[in-house]
Structure formats: C-alpha cells, structure tokens
C-alpha cells in the first residue's frame, strides 16, 4: 500500500488573510518502507513572508522570487500524490492552505479526494495529555532529528514518515 506524508511551509498562519504556501514536501511510504521517491518544491508566494513565519523556516521572499508559482506546480503535485492516502501532522492547517491555493487558480477540478490521516490527532489519541509536536514525537519514538534546526517541508515530511511508522506498529492503520 502507498501512503504519502505531506508537509508545507507558509508565509503565515491564515490562508484567508492571503497567506500562501511557499514550500511543499512529500515522502512516499510503500509497504511500510520510507522510499527515496519524494516531491519537493519551493514556491513563489508573490507576497512578503511574515517575520515570525520566516523565523520558523528561514525562508524569505528573496529566496523564492525566482521559483514557480503554485499554479505551475499543482498538476505535478496531483500526479505525485495520485489517490494515495495523505499523512499530515495537523492536517487542517495544510489542507486549509492547499484548498485555498486550489481555489485561487480557478481550477474546475474537485479538490483532493484523498483519504487524510491526521498524525497529530492520532498522536493525541495514543498519548493523551502529552506534547505531540513533531519534535516531541521524534524524541518519544527515538527518531534522530538533530539536523532539524529550522522547519523544512521535505525534512519534516521525512521525519513524520518515520514517526508515523513507529506510532502505528501493530495497529491496523496500514
């Protein structure tokens, strides 16, 4: 079975305030094995990036002004994820941004119909009352995240893939 672990980085916190996706990273899990088949794009948001957001991922508009806009990578993204279930940490955040980007390109196709697995929701169910950030989960499941000084969509997706596999050992999630 094929699953895709997805993460995004954005210009800020709210797509309804005009914030945009600036990085998208996806990692494939095939038969409970993380593969080297990835999807990774930096995206020109055509707007400034909030200072607080930039402190999290280290990206500025100057880093991205020569990158493609979301519309230019959207079909390639859809081909990559295909109909595979998507594993996303705090899925409503990323899905909200993807939905807004989809609506902005006036795409008449329906929005993603993929099954969405929210790893944050699952982590809260498995470990209620515990901290369930990606860093906390890496620590709990002994996943080395020492290279993670800043957030990055592909790096975070890869870390989450390994966390998810450990979180779901012996469960019927696959």
PDB file of N, CA, C and O in Angstrom, residues 100-161:
ATOM      1  N   UNK A 100      -7.199  26.574  -0.309  1.00  0.00           N
ATOM      2  CA  UNK A 100      -7.205  27.981  -0.723  1.00  0.00           C
ATOM      3  C   UNK A 100      -6.403  28.170  -2.009  1.00  0.00           C
ATOM      4  O   UNK A 100      -6.850  28.867  -2.928  1.00  0.00           O
ATOM      5  N   UNK A 101      -5.230  27.541  -2.086  1.00  0.00           N
ATOM      6  CA  UNK A 101      -4.422  27.636  -3.306  1.00  0.00           C
ATOM      7  C   UNK A 101      -5.196  27.061  -4.498  1.00  0.00           C
ATOM      8  O   UNK A 101      -5.186  27.628  -5.585  1.00  0.00           O
ATOM      9  N   UNK A 102      -5.859  25.938  -4.276  1.00  0.00           N
ATOM     10  CA  UNK A 102      -6.663  25.308  -5.328  1.00  0.00           C
ATOM     11  C   UNK A 102      -7.746  26.268  -5.820  1.00  0.00           C
ATOM     12  O   UNK A 102      -7.947  26.437  -7.025  1.00  0.00           O
ATOM     13  N   UNK A 103      -8.415  26.931  -4.895  1.00  0.00           N
ATOM     14  CA  UNK A 103      -9.495  27.845  -5.290  1.00  0.00           C
ATOM     15  C   UNK A 103      -8.952  29.080  -6.004  1.00  0.00           C
ATOM     16  O   UNK A 103      -9.623  29.634  -6.868  1.00  0.00           O
ATOM     17  N   UNK A 104      -7.739  29.504  -5.683  1.00  0.00           N
ATOM     18  CA  UNK A 104      -7.159  30.702  -6.301  1.00  0.00           C
ATOM     19  C   UNK A 104      -6.729  30.482  -7.749  1.00  0.00           C
ATOM     20  O   UNK A 104      -6.605  31.442  -8.502  1.00  0.00           O
ATOM     21  N   UNK A 105      -6.491  29.243  -8.128  1.00  0.00           N
ATOM     22  CA  UNK A 105      -6.080  29.002  -9.512  1.00  0.00           C
ATOM     23  C   UNK A 105      -7.289  28.728 -10.407  1.00  0.00           C
ATOM     24  O   UNK A 105      -7.132  28.363 -11.566  1.00  0.00           O
ATOM     25  N   UNK A 106      -8.482  28.926  -9.848  1.00  0.00           N
ATOM     26  CA  UNK A 106      -9.717  28.746 -10.618  1.00  0.00           C
ATOM     27  C   UNK A 106      -9.782  27.375 -11.272  1.00  0.00           C
ATOM     28  O   UNK A 106     -10.204  27.232 -12.412  1.00  0.00           O
ATOM     29  N   UNK A 107      -9.340  26.393 -10.549  1.00  0.00           N
ATOM     30  CA  UNK A 107      -9.354  25.035 -11.054  1.00  0.00           C
ATOM     31  C   UNK A 107     -10.770  24.489 -10.930  1.00  0.00           C
ATOM     32  O   UNK A 107     -11.355  24.500  -9.856  1.00  0.00           O
ATOM     33  N   UNK A 108     -11.307  24.004 -12.033  1.00  0.00           N
ATOM     34  CA  UNK A 108     -12.674  23.479 -12.003  1.00  0.00           C
ATOM     35  C   UNK A 108     -12.711  22.042 -11.501  1.00  0.00           C
ATOM     36  O   UNK A 108     -13.777  21.508 -11.218  1.00  0.00           O
ATOM     37  N   UNK A 109     -11.532  21.408 -11.412  1.00  0.00           N
ATOM     38  CA  UNK A 109     -11.486  20.047 -10.871  1.00  0.00           C
ATOM     39  C   UNK A 109     -11.846  20.089  -9.396  1.00  0.00           C
ATOM     40  O   UNK A 109     -11.630  21.091  -8.712  1.00  0.00           O
ATOM     41  N   UNK A 110     -12.365  18.989  -8.899  1.00  0.00           N
ATOM     42  CA  UNK A 110     -12.675  18.941  -7.477  1.00  0.00           C
ATOM     43  C   UNK A 110     -11.375  18.937  -6.686  1.00  0.00           C
ATOM     44  O   UNK A 110     -10.316  18.542  -7.179  1.00  0.00           O
ATOM     45  N   UNK A 111     -11.454  19.385  -5.452  1.00  0.00           N
ATOM     46  CA  UNK A 111     -10.293  19.400  -4.573  1.00  0.00           C
ATOM     47  C   UNK A 111      -9.907  17.968  -4.236  1.00  0.00           C
ATOM     48  O   UNK A 111     -10.677  17.041  -4.471  1.00  0.00           O
ATOM     49  N   UNK A 112      -8.738  17.776  -3.695  1.00  0.00           N
ATOM     50  CA  UNK A 112      -8.234  16.448  -3.333  1.00  0.00           C
ATOM     51  C   UNK A 112      -9.323  15.565  -2.734  1.00  0.00           C
ATOM     52  O   UNK A 112     -10.042  15.990  -1.836  1.00  0.00           O
ATOM     53  N   UNK A 113      -9.410  14.346  -3.239  1.00  0.00           N
ATOM     54  CA  UNK A 113     -10.349  13.377  -2.680  1.00  0.00           C
ATOM     55  C   UNK A 113      -9.624  12.297  -1.888  1.00  0.00           C
ATOM     56  O   UNK A 113     -10.225  11.293  -1.524  1.00  0.00           O
ATOM     57  N   UNK A 114      -8.339  12.513  -1.633  1.00  0.00           N
ATOM     58  CA  UNK A 114      -7.533  11.529  -0.924  1.00  0.00           C
ATOM     59  C   UNK A 114      -8.004  11.371   0.510  1.00  0.00           C
ATOM     60  O   UNK A 114      -8.475  12.322   1.132  1.00  0.00           O
ATOM     61  N   UNK A 115      -7.844  10.166   1.040  1.00  0.00           N
ATOM     62  CA  UNK A 115      -8.037   9.960   2.476  1.00  0.00           C
ATOM     63  C   UNK A 115      -6.975  10.781   3.200  1.00  0.00           C
ATOM     64  O   UNK A 115      -5.809  10.798   2.795  1.00  0.00           O
ATOM     65  N   UNK A 116      -7.369  11.452   4.263  1.00  0.00           N
ATOM     66  CA  UNK A 116      -6.446  12.267   5.053  1.00  0.00           C
ATOM     67  C   UNK A 116      -6.288  11.626   6.423  1.00  0.00           C
ATOM     68  O   UNK A 116      -7.279  11.387   7.126  1.00  0.00           O
ATOM     69  N   UNK A 117      -5.052  11.363   6.805  1.00  0.00           N
ATOM     70  CA  UNK A 117      -4.743  10.835   8.129  1.00  0.00           C
ATOM     71  C   UNK A 117      -4.010  11.932   8.882  1.00  0.00           C
ATOM     72  O   UNK A 117      -2.916  12.348   8.477  1.00  0.00           O
ATOM     73  N   UNK A 118      -4.622  12.418   9.948  1.00  0.00           N
ATOM     74  CA  UNK A 118      -4.014  13.484  10.750  1.00  0.00           C
ATOM     75  C   UNK A 118      -3.174  12.842  11.850  1.00  0.00           C
ATOM     76  O   UNK A 118      -3.699  12.317  12.832  1.00  0.00           O
ATOM     77  N   UNK A 119      -1.858  12.890  11.676  1.00  0.00           N
ATOM     78  CA  UNK A 119      -0.958  12.253  12.647  1.00  0.00           C
ATOM     79  C   UNK A 119      -0.990  12.956  13.999  1.00  0.00           C
ATOM     80  O   UNK A 119      -0.733  12.322  15.026  1.00  0.00           O
ATOM     81  N   UNK A 120      -1.325  14.243  14.043  1.00  0.00           N
ATOM     82  CA  UNK A 120      -1.456  14.931  15.330  1.00  0.00           C
ATOM     83  C   UNK A 120      -2.652  14.380  16.102  1.00  0.00           C
ATOM     84  O   UNK A 120      -2.554  14.078  17.296  1.00  0.00           O
ATOM     85  N   UNK A 121      -3.754  14.215  15.422  1.00  0.00           N
ATOM     86  CA  UNK A 121      -4.956  13.644  16.044  1.00  0.00           C
ATOM     87  C   UNK A 121      -4.677  12.224  16.546  1.00  0.00           C
ATOM     88  O   UNK A 121      -5.067  11.855  17.660  1.00  0.00           O
ATOM     89  N   UNK A 122      -3.972  11.441  15.737  1.00  0.00           N
ATOM     90  CA  UNK A 122      -3.618  10.079  16.132  1.00  0.00           C
ATOM     91  C   UNK A 122      -2.683  10.088  17.340  1.00  0.00           C
ATOM     92  O   UNK A 122      -2.871   9.313  18.278  1.00  0.00           O
ATOM     93  N   UNK A 123      -1.694  10.970  17.325  1.00  0.00           N
ATOM     94  CA  UNK A 123      -0.748  11.054  18.443  1.00  0.00           C
ATOM     95  C   UNK A 123      -1.468  11.432  19.736  1.00  0.00           C
ATOM     96  O   UNK A 123      -1.151  10.901  20.808  1.00  0.00           O
ATOM     97  N   UNK A 124      -2.432  12.343  19.649  1.00  0.00           N
ATOM     98  CA  UNK A 124      -3.207  12.737  20.840  1.00  0.00           C
ATOM     99  C   UNK A 124      -4.046  11.578  21.359  1.00  0.00           C
ATOM    100  O   UNK A 124      -4.248  11.449  22.557  1.00  0.00           O
ATOM    101  N   UNK A 125      -4.519  10.738  20.454  1.00  0.00           N
ATOM    102  CA  UNK A 125      -5.296   9.560  20.856  1.00  0.00           C
ATOM    103  C   UNK A 125      -4.396   8.527  21.531  1.00  0.00           C
ATOM    104  O   UNK A 125      -4.769   7.928  22.538  1.00  0.00           O
ATOM    105  N   UNK A 126      -3.209   8.331  20.976  1.00  0.00           N
ATOM    106  CA  UNK A 126      -2.262   7.354  21.528  1.00  0.00           C
ATOM    107  C   UNK A 126      -1.672   7.844  22.852  1.00  0.00           C
ATOM    108  O   UNK A 126      -1.501   7.062  23.788  1.00  0.00           O
ATOM    109  N   UNK A 127      -1.350   9.128  22.927  1.00  0.00           N
ATOM    110  CA  UNK A 127      -0.689   9.706  24.109  1.00  0.00           C
ATOM    111  C   UNK A 127      -1.422  10.952  24.582  1.00  0.00           C
ATOM    112  O   UNK A 127      -0.916  12.067  24.453  1.00  0.00           O
ATOM    113  N   UNK A 128      -2.628  10.776  25.127  1.00  0.00           N
ATOM    114  CA  UNK A 128      -3.390  11.950  25.563  1.00  0.00           C
ATOM    115  C   UNK A 128      -2.654  12.704  26.668  1.00  0.00           C
ATOM    116  O   UNK A 128      -2.030  12.106  27.540  1.00  0.00           O
ATOM    117  N   UNK A 129      -2.705  14.016  26.575  1.00  0.00           N
ATOM    118  CA  UNK A 129      -2.104  14.859  27.602  1.00  0.00           C
ATOM    119  C   UNK A 129      -0.615  15.085  27.428  1.00  0.00           C
ATOM    120  O   UNK A 129      -0.025  15.885  28.143  1.00  0.00           O
ATOM    121  N   UNK A 130       0.000  14.397  26.487  1.00  0.00           N
ATOM    122  CA  UNK A 130       1.434  14.587  26.241  1.00  0.00           C
ATOM    123  C   UNK A 130       1.634  15.592  25.116  1.00  0.00           C
ATOM    124  O   UNK A 130       0.745  15.823  24.302  1.00  0.00           O
ATOM    125  N   UNK A 131       2.825  16.165  25.074  1.00  0.00           N
ATOM    126  CA  UNK A 131       3.179  17.074  23.994  1.00  0.00           C
ATOM    127  C   UNK A 131       3.324  16.252  22.714  1.00  0.00           C
ATOM    128  O   UNK A 131       4.009  15.227  22.704  1.00  0.00           O
ATOM    129  N   UNK A 132       2.688  16.686  21.641  1.00  0.00           N
ATOM    130  CA  UNK A 132       2.672  15.914  20.407  1.00  0.00           C
ATOM    131  C   UNK A 132       3.159  16.703  19.192  1.00  0.00           C
ATOM    132  O   UNK A 132       2.705  16.472  18.073  1.00  0.00           O
ATOM    133  N   UNK A 133       4.087  17.644  19.443  1.00  0.00           N
ATOM    134  CA  UNK A 133       4.728  18.315  18.316  1.00  0.00           C
ATOM    135  C   UNK A 133       5.599  17.301  17.586  1.00  0.00           C
ATOM    136  O   UNK A 133       5.918  16.232  18.123  1.00  0.00           O
ATOM    137  N   UNK A 134       6.039  17.642  16.395  1.00  0.00           N
ATOM    138  CA  UNK A 134       6.908  16.726  15.656  1.00  0.00           C
ATOM    139  C   UNK A 134       8.199  16.470  16.432  1.00  0.00           C
ATOM    140  O   UNK A 134       8.666  15.329  16.515  1.00  0.00           O
ATOM    141  N   UNK A 135       8.761  17.504  17.026  1.00  0.00           N
ATOM    142  CA  UNK A 135       9.979  17.317  17.824  1.00  0.00           C
ATOM    143  C   UNK A 135       9.729  16.384  19.004  1.00  0.00           C
ATOM    144  O   UNK A 135      10.543  15.501  19.290  1.00  0.00           O
ATOM    145  N   UNK A 136       8.611  16.573  19.691  1.00  0.00           N
ATOM    146  CA  UNK A 136       8.280  15.716  20.837  1.00  0.00           C
ATOM    147  C   UNK A 136       8.079  14.269  20.389  1.00  0.00           C
ATOM    148  O   UNK A 136       8.511  13.336  21.077  1.00  0.00           O
ATOM    149  N   UNK A 137       7.448  14.074  19.252  1.00  0.00           N
ATOM    150  CA  UNK A 137       7.233  12.722  18.737  1.00  0.00           C
ATOM    151  C   UNK A 137       8.552  12.073  18.304  1.00  0.00           C
ATOM    152  O   UNK A 137       8.755  10.884  18.532  1.00  0.00           O
ATOM    153  N   UNK A 138       9.433  12.853  17.717  1.00  0.00           N
ATOM    154  CA  UNK A 138      10.752  12.319  17.356  1.00  0.00           C
ATOM    155  C   UNK A 138      11.474  11.836  18.614  1.00  0.00           C
ATOM    156  O   UNK A 138      12.069  10.748  18.623  1.00  0.00           O
ATOM    157  N   UNK A 139      11.398  12.623  19.665  1.00  0.00           N
ATOM    158  CA  UNK A 139      12.028  12.225  20.928  1.00  0.00           C
ATOM    159  C   UNK A 139      11.364  10.969  21.496  1.00  0.00           C
ATOM    160  O   UNK A 139      12.040  10.021  21.899  1.00  0.00           O
ATOM    161  N   UNK A 140      10.038  10.940  21.508  1.00  0.00           N
ATOM    162  CA  UNK A 140       9.297   9.808  22.067  1.00  0.00           C
ATOM    163  C   UNK A 140       9.580   8.514  21.316  1.00  0.00           C
ATOM    164  O   UNK A 140       9.700   7.447  21.909  1.00  0.00           O
ATOM    165  N   UNK A 141       9.685   8.601  19.984  1.00  0.00           N
ATOM    166  CA  UNK A 141       9.865   7.409  19.169  1.00  0.00           C
ATOM    167  C   UNK A 141      11.313   7.200  18.711  1.00  0.00           C
ATOM    168  O   UNK A 141      11.576   6.392  17.822  1.00  0.00           O
ATOM    169  N   UNK A 142      12.223   7.955  19.316  1.00  0.00           N
ATOM    170  CA  UNK A 142      13.665   7.802  19.064  1.00  0.00           C
ATOM    171  C   UNK A 142      14.041   7.975  17.594  1.00  0.00           C
ATOM    172  O   UNK A 142      14.823   7.206  17.031  1.00  0.00           O
ATOM    173  N   UNK A 143      13.494   9.014  16.989  1.00  0.00           N
ATOM    174  CA  UNK A 143      13.830   9.385  15.621  1.00  0.00           C
ATOM    175  C   UNK A 143      14.823  10.545  15.691  1.00  0.00           C
ATOM    176  O   UNK A 143      14.544  11.567  16.320  1.00  0.00           O
ATOM    177  N   UNK A 144      15.968  10.389  15.059  1.00  0.00           N
ATOM    178  CA  UNK A 144      17.012  11.419  15.102  1.00  0.00           C
ATOM    179  C   UNK A 144      16.581  12.640  14.288  1.00  0.00           C
ATOM    180  O   UNK A 144      16.438  12.565  13.069  1.00  0.00           O
ATOM    181  N   UNK A 145      16.374  13.735  14.968  1.00  0.00           N
ATOM    182  CA  UNK A 145      16.019  14.991  14.295  1.00  0.00           C
ATOM    183  C   UNK A 145      17.070  16.063  14.562  1.00  0.00           C
ATOM    184  O   UNK A 145      16.781  17.250  14.506  1.00  0.00           O
ATOM    185  N   UNK A 146      18.304  15.647  14.830  1.00  0.00           N
ATOM    186  CA  UNK A 146      19.359  16.589  15.183  1.00  0.00           C
ATOM    187  C   UNK A 146      19.716  17.531  14.027  1.00  0.00           C
ATOM    188  O   UNK A 146      20.283  18.598  14.257  1.00  0.00           O
ATOM    189  N   UNK A 147      19.383  17.163  12.790  1.00  0.00           N
ATOM    190  CA  UNK A 147      19.629  18.045  11.646  1.00  0.00           C
ATOM    191  C   UNK A 147      18.561  19.129  11.500  1.00  0.00           C
ATOM    192  O   UNK A 147      18.692  20.006  10.657  1.00  0.00           O
ATOM    193  N   UNK A 148      17.539  19.082  12.303  1.00  0.00           N
ATOM    194  CA  UNK A 148      16.401  19.992  12.154  1.00  0.00           C
ATOM    195  C   UNK A 148      16.597  21.234  13.022  1.00  0.00           C
ATOM    196  O   UNK A 148      16.117  21.312  14.135  1.00  0.00           O
ATOM    197  N   UNK A 149      17.301  22.219  12.484  1.00  0.00           N
ATOM    198  CA  UNK A 149      17.452  23.481  13.191  1.00  0.00           C
ATOM    199  C   UNK A 149      16.328  24.440  12.813  1.00  0.00           C
ATOM    200  O   UNK A 149      15.960  25.299  13.594  1.00  0.00           O
ATOM    201  N   UNK A 150      15.818  24.296  11.599  1.00  0.00           N
ATOM    202  CA  UNK A 150      14.667  25.059  11.111  1.00  0.00           C
ATOM    203  C   UNK A 150      13.669  24.072  10.526  1.00  0.00           C
ATOM    204  O   UNK A 150      14.022  22.955  10.161  1.00  0.00           O
ATOM    205  N   UNK A 151      12.427  24.505  10.423  1.00  0.00           N
ATOM    206  CA  UNK A 151      11.421  23.676   9.764  1.00  0.00           C
ATOM    207  C   UNK A 151      11.680  23.693   8.262  1.00  0.00           C
ATOM    208  O   UNK A 151      12.090  24.702   7.706  1.00  0.00           O
ATOM    209  N   UNK A 152      11.429  22.589   7.630  1.00  0.00           N
ATOM    210  CA  UNK A 152      11.501  22.478   6.178  1.00  0.00           C
ATOM    211  C   UNK A 152      10.505  21.415   5.770  1.00  0.00           C
ATOM    212  O   UNK A 152      10.403  20.373   6.425  1.00  0.00           O
ATOM    213  N   UNK A 153       9.766  21.652   4.700  1.00  0.00           N
ATOM    214  CA  UNK A 153       8.672  20.751   4.339  1.00  0.00           C
ATOM    215  C   UNK A 153       9.149  19.331   4.050  1.00  0.00           C
ATOM    216  O   UNK A 153       8.560  18.365   4.545  1.00  0.00           O
ATOM    217  N   UNK A 154      10.215  19.175   3.288  1.00  0.00           N
ATOM    218  CA  UNK A 154      10.671  17.830   2.955  1.00  0.00           C
ATOM    219  C   UNK A 154      11.296  17.142   4.168  1.00  0.00           C
ATOM    220  O   UNK A 154      11.008  15.975   4.443  1.00  0.00           O
ATOM    221  N   UNK A 155      12.113  17.855   4.910  1.00  0.00           N
ATOM    222  CA  UNK A 155      12.711  17.286   6.119  1.00  0.00           C
ATOM    223  C   UNK A 155      11.632  16.883   7.116  1.00  0.00           C
ATOM    224  O   UNK A 155      11.662  15.776   7.669  1.00  0.00           O
ATOM    225  N   UNK A 156      10.664  17.755   7.345  1.00  0.00           N
ATOM    226  CA  UNK A 156       9.603  17.452   8.303  1.00  0.00           C
ATOM    227  C   UNK A 156       8.741  16.280   7.835  1.00  0.00           C
ATOM    228  O   UNK A 156       8.327  15.441   8.639  1.00  0.00           O
ATOM    229  N   UNK A 157       8.491  16.197   6.525  1.00  0.00           N
ATOM    230  CA  UNK A 157       7.716  15.066   5.995  1.00  0.00           C
ATOM    231  C   UNK A 157       8.483  13.759   6.204  1.00  0.00           C
ATOM    232  O   UNK A 157       7.899  12.743   6.583  1.00  0.00           O
ATOM    233  N   UNK A 158       9.784  13.791   5.982  1.00  0.00           N
ATOM    234  CA  UNK A 158      10.598  12.581   6.169  1.00  0.00           C
ATOM    235  C   UNK A 158      10.597  12.162   7.645  1.00  0.00           C
ATOM    236  O   UNK A 158      10.414  10.988   7.967  1.00  0.00           O
ATOM    237  N   UNK A 159      10.796  13.113   8.548  1.00  0.00           N
ATOM    238  CA  UNK A 159      10.759  12.794   9.981  1.00  0.00           C
ATOM    239  C   UNK A 159       9.400  12.226  10.365  1.00  0.00           C
ATOM    240  O   UNK A 159       9.314  11.226  11.085  1.00  0.00           O
ATOM    241  N   UNK A 160       8.333  12.851   9.882  1.00  0.00           N
ATOM    242  CA  UNK A 160       6.990  12.386  10.207  1.00  0.00           C
ATOM    243  C   UNK A 160       6.742  10.980   9.663  1.00  0.00           C
ATOM    244  O   UNK A 160       6.070  10.175  10.315  1.00  0.00           O
ATOM    245  N   UNK A 161       7.291  10.672   8.505  1.00  0.00           N
ATOM    246  CA  UNK A 161       7.122   9.326   7.946  1.00  0.00           C
ATOM    247  C   UNK A 161       7.672   8.280   8.922  1.00  0.00           C
ATOM    248  O   UNK A 161       7.005   7.281   9.217  1.00  0.00           O
TER     249      UNK A 161
END
